[in-house]
Amino acid sequence: MLVLAFDEVQYLRFANDDFTKILAWVYDTLKNIVLILTGSQVGVLEKFLRLYDYKAPLYGRYHVRIKLNRFNPSESLEFLERGFREYGMSVPPKELLSAIRSLDGVAGWLTHYGAYRVDGYGHEEAINEVINEASGYIESEFAELDELSPRYRAVLKIVANITSTKETATWTEIKEALEVQERREVARADVQRYLRKLVDYNFLKHVGYGDYRIPDPVIRRVFQSCSGV
């Protein structure tokens, strides 16, 4: 059996040809091939694959969906401790717990934090470097959204600021804050479109009825603290 794995598959939507046709051909024609498709922008990925669109190339193909949740605090602590142990390092528990509070259970950010510590950075230096990396990630990921409208960035800043004092931001709070910034009324349909797109890109998470939050604590921190974002 041969496994073909494609990471961040949603970017293949920019290919000159419909890549889903190639995936469907591999599925139908080649035997003993397992395809693994991953992506961080879940909504965008699903819209690209169109697994439930009967007109799409991949419709009707058997697939298994695996959702990877972030680590809980104890899993994050074990992840960091085992990683440092492999390098023969002993990091004070106080610093590990601080890193977990700052980076939550996002394995990618925890990995980068650990790598910086292994490279000789202090605790606060490592956290700051991860934040800087997150800023660069945001700029690259926001390139497409910025071309559509500067309001996507504005909405994310609004949610970040509102959730600095509480868990979630309501749809009404977001709309009103955007109108205060622009000093004019913003159409309900426009606000809904911005929120839906940000959810697709995994920058926002829809919680309950009409509530939103930024699921990645590092991205939330970047938007709360950096006026230039």
mmCIF file with all atom_site columns, C-alpha atoms in Angstrom:
data_model
loop_
_atom_site.group_PDB
_atom_site.id
_atom_site.type_symbol
_atom_site.label_atom_id
_atom_site.label_alt_id
_atom_site.label_comp_id
_atom_site.label_asym_id
_atom_site.label_entity_id
_atom_site.label_seq_id
_atom_site.pdbx_PDB_ins_code
_atom_site.Cartn_x
_atom_site.Cartn_y
_atom_site.Cartn_z
_atom_site.occupancy
_atom_site.B_iso_or_equiv
_atom_site.pdbx_formal_charge
_atom_site.auth_seq_id
_atom_site.auth_comp_id
_atom_site.auth_asym_id
_atom_site.auth_atom_id
_atom_site.pdbx_PDB_model_num
ATOM 1   C CA . MET A 1 1   ? 0.000   0.000  0.000   1.00 0.00 ? 1   MET A CA 1
ATOM 2   C CA . LEU A 1 2   ? 1.252   3.466  -0.913  1.00 0.00 ? 2   LEU A CA 1
ATOM 3   C CA . VAL A 1 3   ? 0.156   6.535  1.033   1.00 0.00 ? 3   VAL A CA 1
ATOM 4   C CA . LEU A 1 4   ? 0.036   9.889  -0.762  1.00 0.00 ? 4   LEU A CA 1
ATOM 5   C CA . ALA A 1 5   ? -0.314  12.785 1.666   1.00 0.00 ? 5   ALA A CA 1
ATOM 6   C CA . PHE A 1 6   ? -1.067  16.383 0.663   1.00 0.00 ? 6   PHE A CA 1
ATOM 7   C CA . ASP A 1 7   ? -0.805  19.128 3.278   1.00 0.00 ? 7   ASP A CA 1
ATOM 8   C CA . GLU A 1 8   ? -2.717  22.444 3.103   1.00 0.00 ? 8   GLU A CA 1
ATOM 9   C CA . VAL A 1 9   ? -4.750  21.098 0.194   1.00 0.00 ? 9   VAL A CA 1
ATOM 10  C CA . GLN A 1 10  ? -6.977  24.181 0.055   1.00 0.00 ? 10  GLN A CA 1
ATOM 11  C CA . TYR A 1 11  ? -4.199  26.045 -1.770  1.00 0.00 ? 11  TYR A CA 1
ATOM 12  C CA . LEU A 1 12  ? -4.601  23.700 -4.724  1.00 0.00 ? 12  LEU A CA 1
ATOM 13  C CA . ARG A 1 13  ? -7.730  25.668 -5.589  1.00 0.00 ? 13  ARG A CA 1
ATOM 14  C CA . PHE A 1 14  ? -5.345  28.157 -7.207  1.00 0.00 ? 14  PHE A CA 1
ATOM 15  C CA . ALA A 1 15  ? -4.008  25.529 -9.640  1.00 0.00 ? 15  ALA A CA 1
ATOM 16  C CA . ASN A 1 16  ? -4.594  26.068 -13.359 1.00 0.00 ? 16  ASN A CA 1
ATOM 17  C CA . ASP A 1 17  ? -6.499  22.782 -13.583 1.00 0.00 ? 17  ASP A CA 1
ATOM 18  C CA . ASP A 1 18  ? -9.126  21.274 -11.293 1.00 0.00 ? 18  ASP A CA 1
ATOM 19  C CA . PHE A 1 19  ? -6.958  19.188 -8.972  1.00 0.00 ? 19  PHE A CA 1
ATOM 20  C CA . THR A 1 20  ? -9.993  17.348 -7.614  1.00 0.00 ? 20  THR A CA 1
ATOM 21  C CA . LYS A 1 21  ? -10.280 15.626 -11.007 1.00 0.00 ? 21  LYS A CA 1
ATOM 22  C CA . ILE A 1 22  ? -6.787  14.208 -10.513 1.00 0.00 ? 22  ILE A CA 1
ATOM 23  C CA . LEU A 1 23  ? -7.661  13.036 -7.008  1.00 0.00 ? 23  LEU A CA 1
ATOM 24  C CA . ALA A 1 24  ? -10.813 11.364 -8.315  1.00 0.00 ? 24  ALA A CA 1
ATOM 25  C CA . TRP A 1 25  ? -8.802  9.635  -11.068 1.00 0.00 ? 25  TRP A CA 1
ATOM 26  C CA . VAL A 1 26  ? -6.271  8.339  -8.520  1.00 0.00 ? 26  VAL A CA 1
ATOM 27  C CA . TYR A 1 27  ? -9.116  7.056  -6.349  1.00 0.00 ? 27  TYR A CA 1
ATOM 28  C CA . ASP A 1 28  ? -10.890 5.314  -9.211  1.00 0.00 ? 28  ASP A CA 1
ATOM 29  C CA . THR A 1 29  ? -7.918  3.996  -11.194 1.00 0.00 ? 29  THR A CA 1
ATOM 30  C CA . LEU A 1 30  ? -4.915  3.251  -8.996  1.00 0.00 ? 30  LEU A CA 1
ATOM 31  C CA . LYS A 1 31  ? -5.115  0.341  -6.612  1.00 0.00 ? 31  LYS A CA 1
ATOM 32  C CA . ASN A 1 32  ? -3.634  0.155  -3.116  1.00 0.00 ? 32  ASN A CA 1
ATOM 33  C CA . ILE A 1 33  ? -3.330  3.936  -2.933  1.00 0.00 ? 33  ILE A CA 1
ATOM 34  C CA . VAL A 1 34  ? -4.461  5.826  0.167   1.00 0.00 ? 34  VAL A CA 1
ATOM 35  C CA . LEU A 1 35  ? -4.916  9.586  -0.124  1.00 0.00 ? 35  LEU A CA 1
ATOM 36  C CA . ILE A 1 36  ? -4.503  11.782 2.955   1.00 0.00 ? 36  ILE A CA 1
ATOM 37  C CA . LEU A 1 37  ? -5.622  15.382 2.545   1.00 0.00 ? 37  LEU A CA 1
ATOM 38  C CA . THR A 1 38  ? -5.000  17.892 5.315   1.00 0.00 ? 38  THR A CA 1
ATOM 39  C CA . GLY A 1 39  ? -5.613  21.584 5.748   1.00 0.00 ? 39  GLY A CA 1
ATOM 40  C CA . SER A 1 40  ? -5.771  24.222 8.460   1.00 0.00 ? 40  SER A CA 1
ATOM 41  C CA . GLN A 1 41  ? -8.526  26.255 6.764   1.00 0.00 ? 41  GLN A CA 1
ATOM 42  C CA . VAL A 1 42  ? -11.237 23.661 7.206   1.00 0.00 ? 42  VAL A CA 1
ATOM 43  C CA . GLY A 1 43  ? -14.096 25.572 5.615   1.00 0.00 ? 43  GLY A CA 1
ATOM 44  C CA . VAL A 1 44  ? -12.036 26.544 2.574   1.00 0.00 ? 44  VAL A CA 1
ATOM 45  C CA . LEU A 1 45  ? -10.784 22.965 2.237   1.00 0.00 ? 45  LEU A CA 1
ATOM 46  C CA . GLU A 1 46  ? -14.301 21.527 2.287   1.00 0.00 ? 46  GLU A CA 1
ATOM 47  C CA . LYS A 1 47  ? -15.532 24.012 -0.304  1.00 0.00 ? 47  LYS A CA 1
ATOM 48  C CA . PHE A 1 48  ? -12.595 23.116 -2.541  1.00 0.00 ? 48  PHE A CA 1
ATOM 49  C CA . LEU A 1 49  ? -13.138 19.337 -2.300  1.00 0.00 ? 49  LEU A CA 1
ATOM 50  C CA . ARG A 1 50  ? -16.958 19.568 -2.650  1.00 0.00 ? 50  ARG A CA 1
ATOM 51  C CA . LEU A 1 51  ? -17.389 16.039 -1.346  1.00 0.00 ? 51  LEU A CA 1
ATOM 52  C CA . TYR A 1 52  ? -21.157 16.430 -1.075  1.00 0.00 ? 52  TYR A CA 1
ATOM 53  C CA . ASP A 1 53  ? -21.752 18.212 -4.390  1.00 0.00 ? 53  ASP A CA 1
ATOM 54  C CA . TYR A 1 54  ? -23.142 15.625 -6.807  1.00 0.00 ? 54  TYR A CA 1
ATOM 55  C CA . LYS A 1 55  ? -21.664 17.566 -9.747  1.00 0.00 ? 55  LYS A CA 1
ATOM 56  C CA . ALA A 1 56  ? -18.121 17.524 -8.272  1.00 0.00 ? 56  ALA A CA 1
ATOM 57  C CA . PRO A 1 57  ? -15.403 14.998 -9.257  1.00 0.00 ? 57  PRO A CA 1
ATOM 58  C CA . LEU A 1 58  ? -15.024 13.603 -5.729  1.00 0.00 ? 58  LEU A CA 1
ATOM 59  C CA . TYR A 1 59  ? -18.736 13.177 -5.022  1.00 0.00 ? 59  TYR A CA 1
ATOM 60  C CA . GLY A 1 60  ? -19.643 9.708  -3.822  1.00 0.00 ? 60  GLY A CA 1
ATOM 61  C CA . ARG A 1 61  ? -16.102 8.624  -2.999  1.00 0.00 ? 61  ARG A CA 1
ATOM 62  C CA . TYR A 1 62  ? -15.725 6.943  0.363   1.00 0.00 ? 62  TYR A CA 1
ATOM 63  C CA . HIS A 1 63  ? -13.776 9.051  2.814   1.00 0.00 ? 63  HIS A CA 1
ATOM 64  C CA . VAL A 1 64  ? -13.007 9.241  6.513   1.00 0.00 ? 64  VAL A CA 1
ATOM 65  C CA . ARG A 1 65  ? -12.840 12.608 8.234   1.00 0.00 ? 65  ARG A CA 1
ATOM 66  C CA . ILE A 1 66  ? -10.447 12.976 11.170  1.00 0.00 ? 66  ILE A CA 1
ATOM 67  C CA . LYS A 1 67  ? -10.664 16.118 13.279  1.00 0.00 ? 67  LYS A CA 1
ATOM 68  C CA . LEU A 1 68  ? -7.556  16.901 15.317  1.00 0.00 ? 68  LEU A CA 1
ATOM 69  C CA . ASN A 1 69  ? -8.398  18.848 18.445  1.00 0.00 ? 69  ASN A CA 1
ATOM 70  C CA . ARG A 1 70  ? -5.900  20.973 20.301  1.00 0.00 ? 70  ARG A CA 1
ATOM 71  C CA . PHE A 1 71  ? -4.232  19.529 23.369  1.00 0.00 ? 71  PHE A CA 1
ATOM 72  C CA . ASN A 1 72  ? -5.776  19.996 26.782  1.00 0.00 ? 72  ASN A CA 1
ATOM 73  C CA . PRO A 1 73  ? -3.445  21.504 29.451  1.00 0.00 ? 73  PRO A CA 1
ATOM 74  C CA . SER A 1 74  ? -2.173  18.161 30.727  1.00 0.00 ? 74  SER A CA 1
ATOM 75  C CA . GLU A 1 75  ? -1.487  16.935 27.181  1.00 0.00 ? 75  GLU A CA 1
ATOM 76  C CA . SER A 1 76  ? 0.318   20.189 26.378  1.00 0.00 ? 76  SER A CA 1
ATOM 77  C CA . LEU A 1 77  ? 2.489   19.797 29.476  1.00 0.00 ? 77  LEU A CA 1
ATOM 78  C CA . GLU A 1 78  ? 3.324   16.192 28.603  1.00 0.00 ? 78  GLU A CA 1
ATOM 79  C CA . PHE A 1 79  ? 4.100   17.215 25.010  1.00 0.00 ? 79  PHE A CA 1
ATOM 80  C CA . LEU A 1 80  ? 6.590   19.867 26.117  1.00 0.00 ? 80  LEU A CA 1
ATOM 81  C CA . GLU A 1 81  ? 8.161   17.760 28.885  1.00 0.00 ? 81  GLU A CA 1
ATOM 82  C CA . ARG A 1 82  ? 8.743   14.785 26.588  1.00 0.00 ? 82  ARG A CA 1
ATOM 83  C CA . GLY A 1 83  ? 10.163  17.016 23.875  1.00 0.00 ? 83  GLY A CA 1
ATOM 84  C CA . PHE A 1 84  ? 12.634  18.713 26.199  1.00 0.00 ? 84  PHE A CA 1
ATOM 85  C CA . ARG A 1 85  ? 13.520  15.367 27.752  1.00 0.00 ? 85  ARG A CA 1
ATOM 86  C CA . GLU A 1 86  ? 14.571  14.087 24.332  1.00 0.00 ? 86  GLU A CA 1
ATOM 87  C CA . TYR A 1 87  ? 17.034  16.989 24.149  1.00 0.00 ? 87  TYR A CA 1
ATOM 88  C CA . GLY A 1 88  ? 18.252  16.438 27.682  1.00 0.00 ? 88  GLY A CA 1
ATOM 89  C CA . MET A 1 89  ? 16.822  19.769 28.823  1.00 0.00 ? 89  MET A CA 1
ATOM 90  C CA . SER A 1 90  ? 15.103  20.590 32.071  1.00 0.00 ? 90  SER A CA 1
ATOM 91  C CA . VAL A 1 91  ? 12.775  23.583 31.821  1.00 0.00 ? 91  VAL A CA 1
ATOM 92  C CA . PRO A 1 92  ? 11.211  24.958 35.029  1.00 0.00 ? 92  PRO A CA 1
ATOM 93  C CA . PRO A 1 93  ? 7.553   23.904 35.397  1.00 0.00 ? 93  PRO A CA 1
ATOM 94  C CA . LYS A 1 94  ? 6.604   27.554 35.955  1.00 0.00 ? 94  LYS A CA 1
ATOM 95  C CA . GLU A 1 95  ? 7.842   28.424 32.470  1.00 0.00 ? 95  GLU A CA 1
ATOM 96  C CA . LEU A 1 96  ? 6.123   25.432 30.880  1.00 0.00 ? 96  LEU A CA 1
ATOM 97  C CA . LEU A 1 97  ? 2.805   26.382 32.457  1.00 0.00 ? 97  LEU A CA 1
ATOM 98  C CA . SER A 1 98  ? 3.267   29.986 31.321  1.00 0.00 ? 98  SER A CA 1
ATOM 99  C CA . ALA A 1 99  ? 3.899   28.792 27.770  1.00 0.00 ? 99  ALA A CA 1
ATOM 100 C CA . ILE A 1 100 ? 0.767   26.648 27.871  1.00 0.00 ? 100 ILE A CA 1
ATOM 101 C CA . ARG A 1 101 ? -1.325  29.591 29.081  1.00 0.00 ? 101 ARG A CA 1
ATOM 102 C CA . SER A 1 102 ? 0.042   31.763 26.276  1.00 0.00 ? 102 SER A CA 1
ATOM 103 C CA . LEU A 1 103 ? -0.082  29.221 23.458  1.00 0.00 ? 103 LEU A CA 1
ATOM 104 C CA . ASP A 1 104 ? -2.987  27.062 24.635  1.00 0.00 ? 104 ASP A CA 1
ATOM 105 C CA . GLY A 1 105 ? -3.015  23.566 23.151  1.00 0.00 ? 105 GLY A CA 1
ATOM 106 C CA . VAL A 1 106 ? -1.977  24.416 19.607  1.00 0.00 ? 106 VAL A CA 1
ATOM 107 C CA . ALA A 1 107 ? 0.695   21.824 18.829  1.00 0.00 ? 107 ALA A CA 1
ATOM 108 C CA . GLY A 1 108 ? 2.336   23.961 16.141  1.00 0.00 ? 108 GLY A CA 1
ATOM 109 C CA . TRP A 1 109 ? 2.946   26.935 18.441  1.00 0.00 ? 109 TRP A CA 1
ATOM 110 C CA . LEU A 1 110 ? 4.116   24.672 21.274  1.00 0.00 ? 110 LEU A CA 1
ATOM 111 C CA . THR A 1 111 ? 6.560   23.034 18.874  1.00 0.00 ? 111 THR A CA 1
ATOM 112 C CA . HIS A 1 112 ? 7.957   26.395 17.797  1.00 0.00 ? 112 HIS A CA 1
ATOM 113 C CA . TYR A 1 113 ? 8.276   27.468 21.437  1.00 0.00 ? 113 TYR A CA 1
ATOM 114 C CA . GLY A 1 114 ? 10.187  24.278 22.222  1.00 0.00 ? 114 GLY A CA 1
ATOM 115 C CA . ALA A 1 115 ? 12.450  24.741 19.198  1.00 0.00 ? 115 ALA A CA 1
ATOM 116 C CA . TYR A 1 116 ? 13.378  28.269 20.283  1.00 0.00 ? 116 TYR A CA 1
ATOM 117 C CA . ARG A 1 117 ? 14.167  27.082 23.799  1.00 0.00 ? 117 ARG A CA 1
ATOM 118 C CA . VAL A 1 118 ? 16.371  24.320 22.401  1.00 0.00 ? 118 VAL A CA 1
ATOM 119 C CA . ASP A 1 119 ? 18.151  26.964 20.314  1.00 0.00 ? 119 ASP A CA 1
ATOM 120 C CA . GLY A 1 120 ? 19.027  28.862 23.481  1.00 0.00 ? 120 GLY A CA 1
ATOM 121 C CA . TYR A 1 121 ? 16.234  31.441 23.741  1.00 0.00 ? 121 TYR A CA 1
ATOM 122 C CA . GLY A 1 122 ? 14.870  32.355 27.152  1.00 0.00 ? 122 GLY A CA 1
ATOM 123 C CA . HIS A 1 123 ? 11.239  31.799 28.042  1.00 0.00 ? 123 HIS A CA 1
ATOM 124 C CA . GLU A 1 124 ? 9.927   35.281 27.224  1.00 0.00 ? 124 GLU A CA 1
ATOM 125 C CA . GLU A 1 125 ? 12.137  35.527 24.140  1.00 0.00 ? 125 GLU A CA 1
ATOM 126 C CA . ALA A 1 126 ? 10.724  32.251 22.831  1.00 0.00 ? 126 ALA A CA 1
ATOM 127 C CA . ILE A 1 127 ? 7.140   33.393 23.417  1.00 0.00 ? 127 ILE A CA 1
ATOM 128 C CA . ASN A 1 128 ? 7.825   36.677 21.603  1.00 0.00 ? 128 ASN A CA 1
ATOM 129 C CA . GLU A 1 129 ? 9.385   34.846 18.664  1.00 0.00 ? 129 GLU A CA 1
ATOM 130 C CA . VAL A 1 130 ? 6.284   32.669 18.361  1.00 0.00 ? 130 VAL A CA 1
ATOM 131 C CA . ILE A 1 131 ? 4.137   35.822 18.365  1.00 0.00 ? 131 ILE A CA 1
ATOM 132 C CA . ASN A 1 132 ? 6.326   37.298 15.623  1.00 0.00 ? 132 ASN A CA 1
ATOM 133 C CA . GLU A 1 133 ? 5.928   34.120 13.591  1.00 0.00 ? 133 GLU A CA 1
ATOM 134 C CA . ALA A 1 134 ? 2.178   34.338 14.049  1.00 0.00 ? 134 ALA A CA 1
ATOM 135 C CA . SER A 1 135 ? 2.223   37.911 12.699  1.00 0.00 ? 135 SER A CA 1
ATOM 136 C CA . GLY A 1 136 ? 3.995   36.700 9.567   1.00 0.00 ? 136 GLY A CA 1
ATOM 137 C CA . TYR A 1 137 ? 1.540   33.835 9.210   1.00 0.00 ? 137 TYR A CA 1
ATOM 138 C CA . ILE A 1 138 ? -1.388  36.231 9.465   1.00 0.00 ? 138 ILE A CA 1
ATOM 139 C CA . GLU A 1 139 ? 0.025   38.505 6.783   1.00 0.00 ? 139 GLU A CA 1
ATOM 140 C CA . SER A 1 140 ? 0.473   35.617 4.360   1.00 0.00 ? 140 SER A CA 1
ATOM 141 C CA . GLU A 1 141 ? -2.943  34.125 5.093   1.00 0.00 ? 141 GLU A CA 1
ATOM 142 C CA . PHE A 1 142 ? -4.709  37.485 4.934   1.00 0.00 ? 142 PHE A CA 1
ATOM 143 C CA . ALA A 1 143 ? -3.361  38.386 1.491   1.00 0.00 ? 143 ALA A CA 1
ATOM 144 C CA . GLU A 1 144 ? -6.415  36.953 -0.254  1.00 0.00 ? 144 GLU A CA 1
ATOM 145 C CA . LEU A 1 145 ? -8.892  38.420 2.248   1.00 0.00 ? 145 LEU A CA 1
ATOM 146 C CA . ASP A 1 146 ? -7.331  41.891 2.081   1.00 0.00 ? 146 ASP A CA 1
ATOM 147 C CA . GLU A 1 147 ? -7.894  41.906 -1.671  1.00 0.00 ? 147 GLU A CA 1
ATOM 148 C CA . LEU A 1 148 ? -11.580 41.282 -1.070  1.00 0.00 ? 148 LEU A CA 1
ATOM 149 C CA . SER A 1 149 ? -12.110 43.892 1.659   1.00 0.00 ? 149 SER A CA 1
ATOM 150 C CA . PRO A 1 150 ? -10.185 45.577 4.502   1.00 0.00 ? 150 PRO A CA 1
ATOM 151 C CA . ARG A 1 151 ? -13.192 44.829 6.689   1.00 0.00 ? 151 ARG A CA 1
ATOM 152 C CA . TYR A 1 152 ? -12.047 41.236 7.257   1.00 0.00 ? 152 TYR A CA 1
ATOM 153 C CA . ARG A 1 153 ? -9.047  42.501 9.176   1.00 0.00 ? 153 ARG A CA 1
ATOM 154 C CA . ALA A 1 154 ? -11.202 45.086 10.965  1.00 0.00 ? 154 ALA A CA 1
ATOM 155 C CA . VAL A 1 155 ? -13.708 42.442 12.069  1.00 0.00 ? 155 VAL A CA 1
ATOM 156 C CA . LEU A 1 156 ? -10.964 40.213 13.464  1.00 0.00 ? 156 LEU A CA 1
ATOM 157 C CA . LYS A 1 157 ? -9.512  43.139 15.430  1.00 0.00 ? 157 LYS A CA 1
ATOM 158 C CA . ILE A 1 158 ? -12.960 43.894 16.817  1.00 0.00 ? 158 ILE A CA 1
ATOM 159 C CA . VAL A 1 159 ? -13.473 40.314 17.985  1.00 0.00 ? 159 VAL A CA 1
ATOM 160 C CA . ALA A 1 160 ? -9.975  40.235 19.507  1.00 0.00 ? 160 ALA A CA 1
ATOM 161 C CA . ASN A 1 161 ? -10.619 43.409 21.487  1.00 0.00 ? 161 ASN A CA 1
ATOM 162 C CA . ILE A 1 162 ? -14.066 42.340 22.683  1.00 0.00 ? 162 ILE A CA 1
ATOM 163 C CA . THR A 1 163 ? -12.802 38.933 23.789  1.00 0.00 ? 163 THR A CA 1
ATOM 164 C CA . SER A 1 164 ? -9.987  40.473 25.801  1.00 0.00 ? 164 SER A CA 1
ATOM 165 C CA . THR A 1 165 ? -12.522 40.885 28.598  1.00 0.00 ? 165 THR A CA 1
ATOM 166 C CA . LYS A 1 166 ? -14.980 38.056 27.930  1.00 0.00 ? 166 LYS A CA 1
ATOM 167 C CA . GLU A 1 167 ? -15.194 34.701 26.168  1.00 0.00 ? 167 GLU A CA 1
ATOM 168 C CA . THR A 1 168 ? -17.050 35.590 22.975  1.00 0.00 ? 168 THR A CA 1
ATOM 169 C CA . ALA A 1 169 ? -18.238 38.522 20.854  1.00 0.00 ? 169 ALA A CA 1
ATOM 170 C CA . THR A 1 170 ? -21.831 38.637 19.716  1.00 0.00 ? 170 THR A CA 1
ATOM 171 C CA . TRP A 1 171 ? -22.915 39.272 16.139  1.00 0.00 ? 171 TRP A CA 1
ATOM 172 C CA . THR A 1 172 ? -24.571 42.519 17.243  1.00 0.00 ? 172 THR A CA 1
ATOM 173 C CA . GLU A 1 173 ? -21.454 43.752 19.066  1.00 0.00 ? 173 GLU A CA 1
ATOM 174 C CA . ILE A 1 174 ? -19.329 43.109 15.994  1.00 0.00 ? 174 ILE A CA 1
ATOM 175 C CA . LYS A 1 175 ? -21.729 44.918 13.674  1.00 0.00 ? 175 LYS A CA 1
ATOM 176 C CA . GLU A 1 176 ? -22.096 47.909 15.989  1.00 0.00 ? 176 GLU A CA 1
ATOM 177 C CA . ALA A 1 177 ? -18.322 48.230 16.507  1.00 0.00 ? 177 ALA A CA 1
ATOM 178 C CA . LEU A 1 178 ? -17.718 48.100 12.762  1.00 0.00 ? 178 LEU A CA 1
ATOM 179 C CA . GLU A 1 179 ? -20.313 50.833 12.228  1.00 0.00 ? 179 GLU A CA 1
ATOM 180 C CA . VAL A 1 180 ? -18.711 52.985 14.913  1.00 0.00 ? 180 VAL A CA 1
ATOM 181 C CA . GLN A 1 181 ? -15.340 52.645 13.168  1.00 0.00 ? 181 GLN A CA 1
ATOM 182 C CA . GLU A 1 182 ? -16.732 53.541 9.762   1.00 0.00 ? 182 GLU A CA 1
ATOM 183 C CA . ARG A 1 183 ? -19.296 56.049 11.009  1.00 0.00 ? 183 ARG A CA 1
ATOM 184 C CA . ARG A 1 184 ? -21.948 54.582 8.774   1.00 0.00 ? 184 ARG A CA 1
ATOM 185 C CA . GLU A 1 185 ? -24.366 51.698 8.678   1.00 0.00 ? 185 GLU A CA 1
ATOM 186 C CA . VAL A 1 186 ? -23.056 48.331 7.489   1.00 0.00 ? 186 VAL A CA 1
ATOM 187 C CA . ALA A 1 187 ? -25.464 45.936 5.792   1.00 0.00 ? 187 ALA A CA 1
ATOM 188 C CA . ARG A 1 188 ? -26.378 42.834 7.798   1.00 0.00 ? 188 ARG A CA 1
ATOM 189 C CA . ALA A 1 189 ? -25.630 40.627 4.792   1.00 0.00 ? 189 ALA A CA 1
ATOM 190 C CA . ASP A 1 190 ? -22.126 42.096 4.528   1.00 0.00 ? 190 ASP A CA 1
ATOM 191 C CA . VAL A 1 191 ? -21.368 41.417 8.195   1.00 0.00 ? 191 VAL A CA 1
ATOM 192 C CA . GLN A 1 192 ? -22.617 37.863 7.818   1.00 0.00 ? 192 GLN A CA 1
ATOM 193 C CA . ARG A 1 193 ? -20.402 37.360 4.774   1.00 0.00 ? 193 ARG A CA 1
ATOM 194 C CA . TYR A 1 194 ? -17.299 38.605 6.607   1.00 0.00 ? 194 TYR A CA 1
ATOM 195 C CA . LEU A 1 195 ? -17.953 36.355 9.578   1.00 0.00 ? 195 LEU A CA 1
ATOM 196 C CA . ARG A 1 196 ? -18.683 33.305 7.436   1.00 0.00 ? 196 ARG A CA 1
ATOM 197 C CA . LYS A 1 197 ? -15.484 33.750 5.440   1.00 0.00 ? 197 LYS A CA 1
ATOM 198 C CA . LEU A 1 198 ? -13.359 34.209 8.587   1.00 0.00 ? 198 LEU A CA 1
ATOM 199 C CA . VAL A 1 199 ? -14.862 31.004 9.987   1.00 0.00 ? 199 VAL A CA 1
ATOM 200 C CA . ASP A 1 200 ? -14.006 29.198 6.744   1.00 0.00 ? 200 ASP A CA 1
ATOM 201 C CA . TYR A 1 201 ? -10.405 30.375 7.089   1.00 0.00 ? 201 TYR A CA 1
ATOM 202 C CA . ASN A 1 202 ? -10.392 29.180 10.716  1.00 0.00 ? 202 ASN A CA 1
ATOM 203 C CA . PHE A 1 203 ? -9.637  32.672 12.018  1.00 0.00 ? 203 PHE A CA 1
ATOM 204 C CA . LEU A 1 204 ? -12.991 32.698 13.822  1.00 0.00 ? 204 LEU A CA 1
ATOM 205 C CA . LYS A 1 205 ? -15.114 30.033 15.445  1.00 0.00 ? 205 LYS A CA 1
ATOM 206 C CA . HIS A 1 206 ? -18.906 30.232 15.601  1.00 0.00 ? 206 HIS A CA 1
ATOM 207 C CA . VAL A 1 207 ? -19.928 29.462 19.177  1.00 0.00 ? 207 VAL A CA 1
ATOM 208 C CA . GLY A 1 208 ? -23.572 28.980 20.051  1.00 0.00 ? 208 GLY A CA 1
ATOM 209 C CA . TYR A 1 209 ? -26.104 31.276 18.450  1.00 0.00 ? 209 TYR A CA 1
ATOM 210 C CA . GLY A 1 210 ? -24.543 34.443 17.050  1.00 0.00 ? 210 GLY A CA 1
ATOM 211 C CA . ASP A 1 211 ? -21.380 34.343 19.192  1.00 0.00 ? 211 ASP A CA 1
ATOM 212 C CA . TYR A 1 212 ? -17.834 34.284 17.847  1.00 0.00 ? 212 TYR A CA 1
ATOM 213 C CA . ARG A 1 213 ? -14.330 33.907 19.196  1.00 0.00 ? 213 ARG A CA 1
ATOM 214 C CA . ILE A 1 214 ? -10.790 33.549 17.845  1.00 0.00 ? 214 ILE A CA 1
ATOM 215 C CA . PRO A 1 215 ? -9.884  29.905 18.496  1.00 0.00 ? 215 PRO A CA 1
ATOM 216 C CA . ASP A 1 216 ? -6.126  30.396 18.228  1.00 0.00 ? 216 ASP A CA 1
ATOM 217 C CA . PRO A 1 217 ? -4.855  32.244 21.338  1.00 0.00 ? 217 PRO A CA 1
ATOM 218 C CA . VAL A 1 218 ? -1.685  33.395 19.591  1.00 0.00 ? 218 VAL A CA 1
ATOM 219 C CA . ILE A 1 219 ? -3.580  34.994 16.716  1.00 0.00 ? 219 ILE A CA 1
ATOM 220 C CA . ARG A 1 220 ? -5.953  36.590 19.228  1.00 0.00 ? 220 ARG A CA 1
ATOM 221 C CA . ARG A 1 221 ? -2.988  38.016 21.127  1.00 0.00 ? 221 ARG A CA 1
ATOM 222 C CA . VAL A 1 222 ? -1.464  39.397 17.913  1.00 0.00 ? 222 VAL A CA 1
ATOM 223 C CA . PHE A 1 223 ? -4.649  41.242 17.021  1.00 0.00 ? 223 PHE A CA 1
ATOM 224 C CA . GLN A 1 224 ? -5.088  42.549 20.549  1.00 0.00 ? 224 GLN A CA 1
ATOM 225 C CA . SER A 1 225 ? -1.601  43.937 20.904  1.00 0.00 ? 225 SER A CA 1
ATOM 226 C CA . CYS A 1 226 ? -0.351  44.902 17.442  1.00 0.00 ? 226 CYS A CA 1
ATOM 227 C CA . SER A 1 227 ? -1.982  47.958 15.901  1.00 0.00 ? 227 SER A CA 1
ATOM 228 C CA . GLY A 1 228 ? -0.170  47.336 12.642  1.00 0.00 ? 228 GLY A CA 1
ATOM 229 C CA . VAL A 1 229 ? -1.817  43.998 11.941  1.00 0.00 ? 229 VAL A CA 1
#
